[in-house]
Tab-separated table of C-alpha atoms in Angstrom:
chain	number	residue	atom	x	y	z
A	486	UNK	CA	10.432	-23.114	2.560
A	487	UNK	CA	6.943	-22.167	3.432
A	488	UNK	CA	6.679	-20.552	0.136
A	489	UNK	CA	8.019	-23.867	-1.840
A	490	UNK	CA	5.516	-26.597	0.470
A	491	UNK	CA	2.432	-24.168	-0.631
A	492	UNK	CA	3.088	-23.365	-4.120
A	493	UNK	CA	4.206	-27.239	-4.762
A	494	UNK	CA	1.307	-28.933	-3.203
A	495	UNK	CA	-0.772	-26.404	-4.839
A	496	UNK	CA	0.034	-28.565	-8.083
A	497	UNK	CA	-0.724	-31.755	-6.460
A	498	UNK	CA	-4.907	-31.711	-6.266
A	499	UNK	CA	-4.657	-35.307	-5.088
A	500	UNK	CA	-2.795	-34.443	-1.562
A	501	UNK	CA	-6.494	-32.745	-0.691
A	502	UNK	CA	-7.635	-36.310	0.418
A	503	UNK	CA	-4.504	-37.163	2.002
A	504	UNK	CA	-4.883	-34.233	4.313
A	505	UNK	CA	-8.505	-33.780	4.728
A	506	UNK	CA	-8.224	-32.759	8.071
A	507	UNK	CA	-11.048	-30.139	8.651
A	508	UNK	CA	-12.854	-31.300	11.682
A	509	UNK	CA	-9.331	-31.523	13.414
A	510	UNK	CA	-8.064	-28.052	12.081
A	511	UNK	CA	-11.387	-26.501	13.032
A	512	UNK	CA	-11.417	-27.542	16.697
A	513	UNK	CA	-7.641	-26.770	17.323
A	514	UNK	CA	-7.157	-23.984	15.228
A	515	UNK	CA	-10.392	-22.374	14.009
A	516	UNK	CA	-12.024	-22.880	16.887
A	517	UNK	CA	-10.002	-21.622	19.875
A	518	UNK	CA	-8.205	-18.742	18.327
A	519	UNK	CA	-11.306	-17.439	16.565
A	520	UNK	CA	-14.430	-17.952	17.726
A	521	UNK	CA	-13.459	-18.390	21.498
A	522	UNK	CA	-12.155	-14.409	20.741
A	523	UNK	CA	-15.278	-13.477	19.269
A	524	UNK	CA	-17.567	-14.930	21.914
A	525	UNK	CA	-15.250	-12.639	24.407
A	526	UNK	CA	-15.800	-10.099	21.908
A	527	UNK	CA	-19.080	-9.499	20.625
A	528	UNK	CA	-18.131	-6.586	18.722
A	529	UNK	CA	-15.675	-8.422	16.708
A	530	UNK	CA	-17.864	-11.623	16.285
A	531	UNK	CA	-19.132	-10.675	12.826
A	532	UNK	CA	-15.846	-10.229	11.177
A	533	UNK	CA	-14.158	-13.201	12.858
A	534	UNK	CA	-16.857	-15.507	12.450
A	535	UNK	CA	-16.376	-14.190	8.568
A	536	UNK	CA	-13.148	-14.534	8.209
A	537	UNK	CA	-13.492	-18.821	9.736
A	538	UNK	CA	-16.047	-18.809	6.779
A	539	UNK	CA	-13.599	-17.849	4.765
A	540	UNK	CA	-10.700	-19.852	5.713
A	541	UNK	CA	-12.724	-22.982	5.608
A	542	UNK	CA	-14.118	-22.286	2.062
A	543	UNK	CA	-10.444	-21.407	0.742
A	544	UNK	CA	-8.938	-25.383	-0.027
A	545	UNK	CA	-5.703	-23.877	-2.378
A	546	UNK	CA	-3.065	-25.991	-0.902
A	547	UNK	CA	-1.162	-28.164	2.707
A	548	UNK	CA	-0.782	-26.095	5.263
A	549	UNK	CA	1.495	-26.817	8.156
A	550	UNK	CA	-1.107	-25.033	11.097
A	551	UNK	CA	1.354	-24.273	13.539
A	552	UNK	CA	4.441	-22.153	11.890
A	553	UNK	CA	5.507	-20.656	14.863
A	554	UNK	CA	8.710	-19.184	16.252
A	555	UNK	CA	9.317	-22.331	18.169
A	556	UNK	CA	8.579	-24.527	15.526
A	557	UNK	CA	11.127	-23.603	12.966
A	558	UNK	CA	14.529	-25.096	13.547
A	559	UNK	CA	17.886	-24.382	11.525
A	560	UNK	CA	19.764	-27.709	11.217
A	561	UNK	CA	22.699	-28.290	8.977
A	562	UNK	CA	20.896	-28.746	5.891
A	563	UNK	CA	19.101	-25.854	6.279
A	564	UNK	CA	15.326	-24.719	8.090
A	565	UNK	CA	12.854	-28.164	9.512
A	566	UNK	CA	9.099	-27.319	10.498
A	567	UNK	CA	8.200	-29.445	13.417
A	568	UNK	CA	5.123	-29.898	14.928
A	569	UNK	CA	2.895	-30.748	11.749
A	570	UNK	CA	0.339	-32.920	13.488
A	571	UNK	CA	-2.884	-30.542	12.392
A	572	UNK	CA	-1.758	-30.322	8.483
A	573	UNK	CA	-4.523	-29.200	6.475
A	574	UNK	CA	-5.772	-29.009	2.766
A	575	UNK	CA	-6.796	-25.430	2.678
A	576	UNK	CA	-5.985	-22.051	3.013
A	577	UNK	CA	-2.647	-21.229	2.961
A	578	UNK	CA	-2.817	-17.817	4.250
A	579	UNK	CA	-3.425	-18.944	7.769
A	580	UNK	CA	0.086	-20.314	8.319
A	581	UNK	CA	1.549	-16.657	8.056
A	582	UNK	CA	-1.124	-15.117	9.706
A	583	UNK	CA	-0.516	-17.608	12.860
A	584	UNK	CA	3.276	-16.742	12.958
A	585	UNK	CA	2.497	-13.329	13.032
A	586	UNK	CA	-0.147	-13.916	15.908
A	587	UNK	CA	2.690	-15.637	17.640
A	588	UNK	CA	4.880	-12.681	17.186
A	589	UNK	CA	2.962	-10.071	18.473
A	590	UNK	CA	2.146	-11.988	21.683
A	591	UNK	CA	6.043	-12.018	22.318
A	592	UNK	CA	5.557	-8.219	21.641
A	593	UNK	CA	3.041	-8.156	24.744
A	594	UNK	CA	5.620	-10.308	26.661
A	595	UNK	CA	8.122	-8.118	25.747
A	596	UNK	CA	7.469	-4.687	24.218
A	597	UNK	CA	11.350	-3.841	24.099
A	598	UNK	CA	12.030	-6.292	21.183
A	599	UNK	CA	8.847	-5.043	19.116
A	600	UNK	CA	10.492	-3.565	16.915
A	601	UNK	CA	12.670	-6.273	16.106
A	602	UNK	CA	9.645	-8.992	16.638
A	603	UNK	CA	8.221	-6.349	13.142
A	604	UNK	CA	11.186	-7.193	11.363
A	605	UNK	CA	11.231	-10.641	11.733
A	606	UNK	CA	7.764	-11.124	10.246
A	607	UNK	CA	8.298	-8.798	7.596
A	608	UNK	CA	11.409	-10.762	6.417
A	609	UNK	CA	9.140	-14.030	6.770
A	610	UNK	CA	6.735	-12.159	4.719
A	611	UNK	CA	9.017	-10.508	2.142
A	612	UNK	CA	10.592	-13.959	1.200
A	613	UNK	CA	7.469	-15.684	1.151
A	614	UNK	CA	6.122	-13.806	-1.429
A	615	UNK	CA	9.008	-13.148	-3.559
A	616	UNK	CA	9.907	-17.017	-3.800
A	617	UNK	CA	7.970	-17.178	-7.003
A	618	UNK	CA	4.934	-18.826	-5.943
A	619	UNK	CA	2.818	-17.398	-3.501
A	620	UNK	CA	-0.410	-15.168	-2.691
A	621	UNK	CA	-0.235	-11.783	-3.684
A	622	UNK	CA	-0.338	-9.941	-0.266
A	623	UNK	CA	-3.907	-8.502	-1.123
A	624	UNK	CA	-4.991	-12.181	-1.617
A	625	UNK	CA	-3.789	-13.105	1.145
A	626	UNK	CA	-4.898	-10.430	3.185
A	627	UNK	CA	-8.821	-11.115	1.639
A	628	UNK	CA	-8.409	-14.484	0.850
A	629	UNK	CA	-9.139	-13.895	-2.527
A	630	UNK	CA	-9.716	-17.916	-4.023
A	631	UNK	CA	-9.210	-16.215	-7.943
A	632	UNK	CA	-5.966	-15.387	-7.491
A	633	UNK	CA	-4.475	-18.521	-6.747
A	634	UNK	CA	-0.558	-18.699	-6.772
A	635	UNK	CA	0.555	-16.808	-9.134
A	636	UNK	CA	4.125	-14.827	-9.538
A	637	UNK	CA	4.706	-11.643	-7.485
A	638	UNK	CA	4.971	-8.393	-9.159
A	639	UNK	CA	7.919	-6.472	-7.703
A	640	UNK	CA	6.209	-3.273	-8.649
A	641	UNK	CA	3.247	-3.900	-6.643
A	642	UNK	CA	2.562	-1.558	-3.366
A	643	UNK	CA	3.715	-3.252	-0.317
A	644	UNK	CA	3.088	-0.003	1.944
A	645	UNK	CA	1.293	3.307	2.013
A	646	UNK	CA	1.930	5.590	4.611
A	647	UNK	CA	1.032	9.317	5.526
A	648	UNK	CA	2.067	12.347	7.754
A	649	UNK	CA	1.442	15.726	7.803
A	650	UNK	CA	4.380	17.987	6.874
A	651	UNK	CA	3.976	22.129	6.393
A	652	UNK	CA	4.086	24.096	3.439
A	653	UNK	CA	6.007	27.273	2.035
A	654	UNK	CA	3.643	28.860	4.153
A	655	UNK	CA	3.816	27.348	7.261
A	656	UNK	CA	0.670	25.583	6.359
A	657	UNK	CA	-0.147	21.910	7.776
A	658	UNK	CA	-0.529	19.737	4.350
A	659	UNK	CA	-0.234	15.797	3.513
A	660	UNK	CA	2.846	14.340	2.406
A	661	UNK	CA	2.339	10.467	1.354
A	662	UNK	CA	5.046	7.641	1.155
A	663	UNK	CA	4.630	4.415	-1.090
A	664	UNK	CA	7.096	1.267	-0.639
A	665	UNK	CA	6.876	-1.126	-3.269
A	666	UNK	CA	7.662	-4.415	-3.043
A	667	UNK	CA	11.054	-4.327	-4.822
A	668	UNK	CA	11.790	-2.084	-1.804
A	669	UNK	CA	11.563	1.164	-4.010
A	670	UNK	CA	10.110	4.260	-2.610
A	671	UNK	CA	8.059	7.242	-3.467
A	672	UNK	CA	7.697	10.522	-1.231
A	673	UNK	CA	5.175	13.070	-2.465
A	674	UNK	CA	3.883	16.513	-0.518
A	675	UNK	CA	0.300	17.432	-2.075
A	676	UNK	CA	0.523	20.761	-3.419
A	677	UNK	CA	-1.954	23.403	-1.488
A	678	UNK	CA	-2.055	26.851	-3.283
A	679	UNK	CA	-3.589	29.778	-1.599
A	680	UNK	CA	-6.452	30.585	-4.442
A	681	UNK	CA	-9.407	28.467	-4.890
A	682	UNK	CA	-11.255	27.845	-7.695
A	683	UNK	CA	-15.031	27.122	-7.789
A	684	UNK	CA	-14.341	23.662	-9.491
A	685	UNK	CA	-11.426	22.553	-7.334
A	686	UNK	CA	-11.152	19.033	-5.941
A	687	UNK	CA	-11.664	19.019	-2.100
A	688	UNK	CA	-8.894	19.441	-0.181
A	689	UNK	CA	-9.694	17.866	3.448
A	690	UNK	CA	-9.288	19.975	6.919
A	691	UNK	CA	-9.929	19.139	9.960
A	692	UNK	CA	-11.754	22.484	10.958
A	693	UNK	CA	-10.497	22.461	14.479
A	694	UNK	CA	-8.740	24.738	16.972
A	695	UNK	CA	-5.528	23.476	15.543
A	696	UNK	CA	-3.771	25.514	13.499
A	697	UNK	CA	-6.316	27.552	12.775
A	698	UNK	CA	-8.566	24.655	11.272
A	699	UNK	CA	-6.172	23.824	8.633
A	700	UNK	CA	-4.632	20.716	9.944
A	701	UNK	CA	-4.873	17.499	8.340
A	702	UNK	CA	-4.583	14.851	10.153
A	703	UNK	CA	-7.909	13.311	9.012
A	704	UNK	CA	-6.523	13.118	5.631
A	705	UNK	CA	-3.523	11.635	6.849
A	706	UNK	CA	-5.670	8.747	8.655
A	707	UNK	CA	-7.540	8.508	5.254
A	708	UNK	CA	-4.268	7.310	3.799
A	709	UNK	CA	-2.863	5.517	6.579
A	710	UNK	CA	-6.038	3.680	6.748
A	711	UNK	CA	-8.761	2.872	4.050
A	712	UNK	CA	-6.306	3.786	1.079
A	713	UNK	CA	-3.616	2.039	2.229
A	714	UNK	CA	-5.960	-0.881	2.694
A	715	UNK	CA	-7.029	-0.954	-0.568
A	716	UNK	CA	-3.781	-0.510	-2.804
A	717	UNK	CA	-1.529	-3.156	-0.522
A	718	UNK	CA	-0.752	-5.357	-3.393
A	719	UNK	CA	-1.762	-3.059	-6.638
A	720	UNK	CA	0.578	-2.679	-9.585
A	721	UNK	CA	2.035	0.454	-9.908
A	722	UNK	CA	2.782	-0.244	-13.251
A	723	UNK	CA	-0.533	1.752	-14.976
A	724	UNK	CA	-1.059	5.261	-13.574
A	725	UNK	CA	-4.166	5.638	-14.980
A	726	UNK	CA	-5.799	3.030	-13.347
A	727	UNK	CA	-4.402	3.412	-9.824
A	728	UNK	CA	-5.654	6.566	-10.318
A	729	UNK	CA	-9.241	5.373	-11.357
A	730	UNK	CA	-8.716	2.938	-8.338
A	731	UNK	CA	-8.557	6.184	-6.037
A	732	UNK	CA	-11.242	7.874	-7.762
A	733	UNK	CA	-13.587	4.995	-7.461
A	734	UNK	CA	-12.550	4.569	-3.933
A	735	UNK	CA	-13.665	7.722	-2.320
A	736	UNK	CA	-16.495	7.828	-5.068
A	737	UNK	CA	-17.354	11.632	-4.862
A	738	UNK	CA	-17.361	14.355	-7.491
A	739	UNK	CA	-15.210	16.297	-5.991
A	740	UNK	CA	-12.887	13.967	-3.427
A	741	UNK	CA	-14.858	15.561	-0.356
A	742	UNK	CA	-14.920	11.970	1.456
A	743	UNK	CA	-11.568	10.855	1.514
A	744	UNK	CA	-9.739	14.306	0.337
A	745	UNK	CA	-8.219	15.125	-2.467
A	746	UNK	CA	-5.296	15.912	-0.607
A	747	UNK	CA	-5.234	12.199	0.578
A	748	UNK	CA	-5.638	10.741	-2.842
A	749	UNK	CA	-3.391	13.344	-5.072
A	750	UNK	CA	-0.395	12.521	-2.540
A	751	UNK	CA	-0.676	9.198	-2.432
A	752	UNK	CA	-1.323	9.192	-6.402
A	753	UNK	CA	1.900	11.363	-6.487
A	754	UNK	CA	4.468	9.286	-4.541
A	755	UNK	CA	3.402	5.725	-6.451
A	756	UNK	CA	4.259	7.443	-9.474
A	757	UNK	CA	7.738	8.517	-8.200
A	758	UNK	CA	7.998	4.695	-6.359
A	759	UNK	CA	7.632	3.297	-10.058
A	760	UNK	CA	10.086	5.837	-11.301
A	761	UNK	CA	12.563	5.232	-8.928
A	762	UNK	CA	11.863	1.158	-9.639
A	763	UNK	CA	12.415	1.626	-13.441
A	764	UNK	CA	15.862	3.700	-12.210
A	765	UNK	CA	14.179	6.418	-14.224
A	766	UNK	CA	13.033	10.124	-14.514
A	767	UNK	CA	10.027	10.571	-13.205
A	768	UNK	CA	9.167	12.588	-16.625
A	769	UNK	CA	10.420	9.448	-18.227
A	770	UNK	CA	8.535	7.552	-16.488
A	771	UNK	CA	5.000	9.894	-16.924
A	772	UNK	CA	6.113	10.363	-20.899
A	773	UNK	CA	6.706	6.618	-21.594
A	774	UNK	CA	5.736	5.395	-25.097
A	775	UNK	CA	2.562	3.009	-25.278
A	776	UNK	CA	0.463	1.878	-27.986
A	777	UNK	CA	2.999	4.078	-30.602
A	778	UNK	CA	2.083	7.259	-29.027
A	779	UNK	CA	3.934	9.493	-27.109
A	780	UNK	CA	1.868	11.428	-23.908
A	781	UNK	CA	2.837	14.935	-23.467
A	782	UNK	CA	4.148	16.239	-20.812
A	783	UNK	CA	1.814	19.967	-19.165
A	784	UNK	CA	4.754	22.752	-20.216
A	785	UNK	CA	5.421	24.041	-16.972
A	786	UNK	CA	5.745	27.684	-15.308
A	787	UNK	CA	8.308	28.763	-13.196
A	788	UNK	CA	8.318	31.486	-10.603
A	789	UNK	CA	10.424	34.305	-10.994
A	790	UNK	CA	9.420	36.513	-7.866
A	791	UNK	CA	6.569	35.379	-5.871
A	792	UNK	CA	4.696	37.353	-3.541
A	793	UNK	CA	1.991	39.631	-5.146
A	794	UNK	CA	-1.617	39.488	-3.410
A	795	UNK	CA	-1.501	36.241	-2.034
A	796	UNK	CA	0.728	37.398	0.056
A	797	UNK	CA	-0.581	40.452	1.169
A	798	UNK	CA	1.822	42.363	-1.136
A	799	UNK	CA	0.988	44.738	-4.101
A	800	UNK	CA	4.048	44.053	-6.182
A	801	UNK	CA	3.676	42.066	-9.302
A	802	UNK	CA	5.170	38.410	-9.672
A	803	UNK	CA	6.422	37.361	-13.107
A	804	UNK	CA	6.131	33.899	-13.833
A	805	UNK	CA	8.013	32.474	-16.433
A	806	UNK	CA	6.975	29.426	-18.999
A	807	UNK	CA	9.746	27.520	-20.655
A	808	UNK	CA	9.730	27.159	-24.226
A	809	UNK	CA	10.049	23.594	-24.861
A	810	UNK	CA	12.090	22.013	-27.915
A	811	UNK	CA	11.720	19.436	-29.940
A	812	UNK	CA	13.898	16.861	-27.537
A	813	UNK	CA	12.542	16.117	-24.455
A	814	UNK	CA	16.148	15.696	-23.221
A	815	UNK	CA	16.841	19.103	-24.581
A	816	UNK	CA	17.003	21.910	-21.481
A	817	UNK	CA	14.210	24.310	-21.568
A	818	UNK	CA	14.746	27.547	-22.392
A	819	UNK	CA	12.801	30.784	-21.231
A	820	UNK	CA	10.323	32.550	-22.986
A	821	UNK	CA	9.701	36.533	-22.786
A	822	UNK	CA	7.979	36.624	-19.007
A	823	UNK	CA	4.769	37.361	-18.869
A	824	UNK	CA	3.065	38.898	-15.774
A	825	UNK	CA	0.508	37.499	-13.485
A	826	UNK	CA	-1.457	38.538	-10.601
């Protein structure tokens, strides 16, 4: 419903007079839920008083004002909004962002039902912006005027999350989880071999008493945090420039700000989210056909024995590399091993 009364008045430029409410929305909206927090808050003044500028300056469509728990009734011919007396011409964004207020103050009230307080927004959110006409969540989240209301892509990123997880050997390292918003997932673990080479993308440590100054959990706030900040609502649809979007975000030659083991993992699991979304091989996926050529997949090597010197061992490891037909459907077949180490 919410969905439908934004993206339909959206079309209807003339409804701006009608509802040209501003001095009323500002004093019982704007004013007392923003800028009385940030005069009790000094330290969050500057970004709330920023984000009233931007509310005000965002006039895309009506919006109810008070879309609250209590204000949404189920009557036999389905939902009714009540309470509509501060309607306004302008940024629609506010009305979810005021049920979700609402929600988390019953989650003070009562912390037992939080997670199921979480759920209920989520649903309000998920079928708000698949209803065909709505912000993009990343809009929405920045109120971005340019992007209008425009069709949600179901392959766009609705979550990014990150935890640290432990390697073959017993090493802390960063596994990465992207949800799109067609509810596929990806899972990746970065890789973290034992050799390092002298051009080798930073991999981020915390260089602490833990674990002998290998844990991770900076990386993992990198992706928790900032990254996941920035590719909420990003098509997953072009590798190469999510990639370039994670490149650009830490904006060092070698990854040391964010970590390359922040950026490879999440980098990783969006590939195997849009994989999974296509219902798809990831290699598939990776080896898709575009502009009449077809990319090439890196022939891979497989272990036969490891061990060897990075292990503290003096035997030799073979590693094998499969010899790759024609067909890429074809299953590879083993070429004479050839030794490493």
């Amino acid at each position: 419903m919410l969905a439908r009364i934004h993206g339909h008045s959206a079309a209807r430029p003339e409804l701006a007079t009608q509802f040209a409410t501003d001095a009323i929305f500002f004093e019982i909206r704007l004013e007392p839920y923003l800028l009385a927090t940030a005069r009790r808050h000094p330290d969050l003044a500057p970004a709330l008083e920023r984000l009233v500028a931007q509310t005000q300056s965002h006039a895309l469509a009506l919006v109810h004002g008070d879309v609250s728990p209590k204000n949404i009734l189920l009557g036999p011919h389905g939902l009714v909004l009540l309470d509509a007396e501060c309607a306004w011409w302008g940024d629609p964004a506010f009305d979810l962002a005021l049920c979700l207020n609402h929600l988390l103050f019953k989650c003070m009230w009562n912390p037992a039902a939080t997670d199921r307080f979480g759920a209920a927004f989520d649903a309000l959110a998920q079928s708000y912006l698949h209803a065909g006409r709505g912000d993009e969540r990343r809009a929405i989240e920045r109120r971005d005027p340019a992007a209008g209301f425009a069709p949600m892509n179901p392959r766009t990123i609705r979550s990014v999350h990150g935890r640290r997880v432990w390697d073959s050997r017993g090493r802390p390292t960063v596994e990465a989880e992207v949800t799109l918003h067609d509810g596929s997932l990806g899972r990746a673990i970065v890789p973290a071999g034992a050799s390092k080479g002298s051009r080798e993308a930073h991999e981020l440590r915390d260089a602490t008493t833990r674990f002998g100054g290998l844990d991770v959990m900076r990386a993992v706030a990198h992706v928790d945090g900032e990254i996941a900040r920035a590719l909420i609502g990003t098509s997953v649809e072009d590798q190469a420039v999510l990639d370039r979007r994670l490149i650009d975000l830490d904006g060092t030659r070698a990854k040391t700000r964010l970590g390359a083991n922040a950026t490879l993992a999440v980098s990783m699991a969006a590939a195997h989210a849009v994989a999974a979304s296509l219902d798809v091989p990831l290699y598939r996926h990776l080896g898709v056909r575009r502009r009449r050529r077809r990319r090439r997949l890196v022939a891979r090597l497989r272990d036969q024995r490891a061990g060897a010197r990075n292990a503290g061992r003096r035997d030799r490891a073979r590693r094998i590399r499969p010899r790759m037909p024609n067909s890429s459907l074809a299953p590879p077949r083993s070429a004479p091993p050839t030794r490493c180490c």
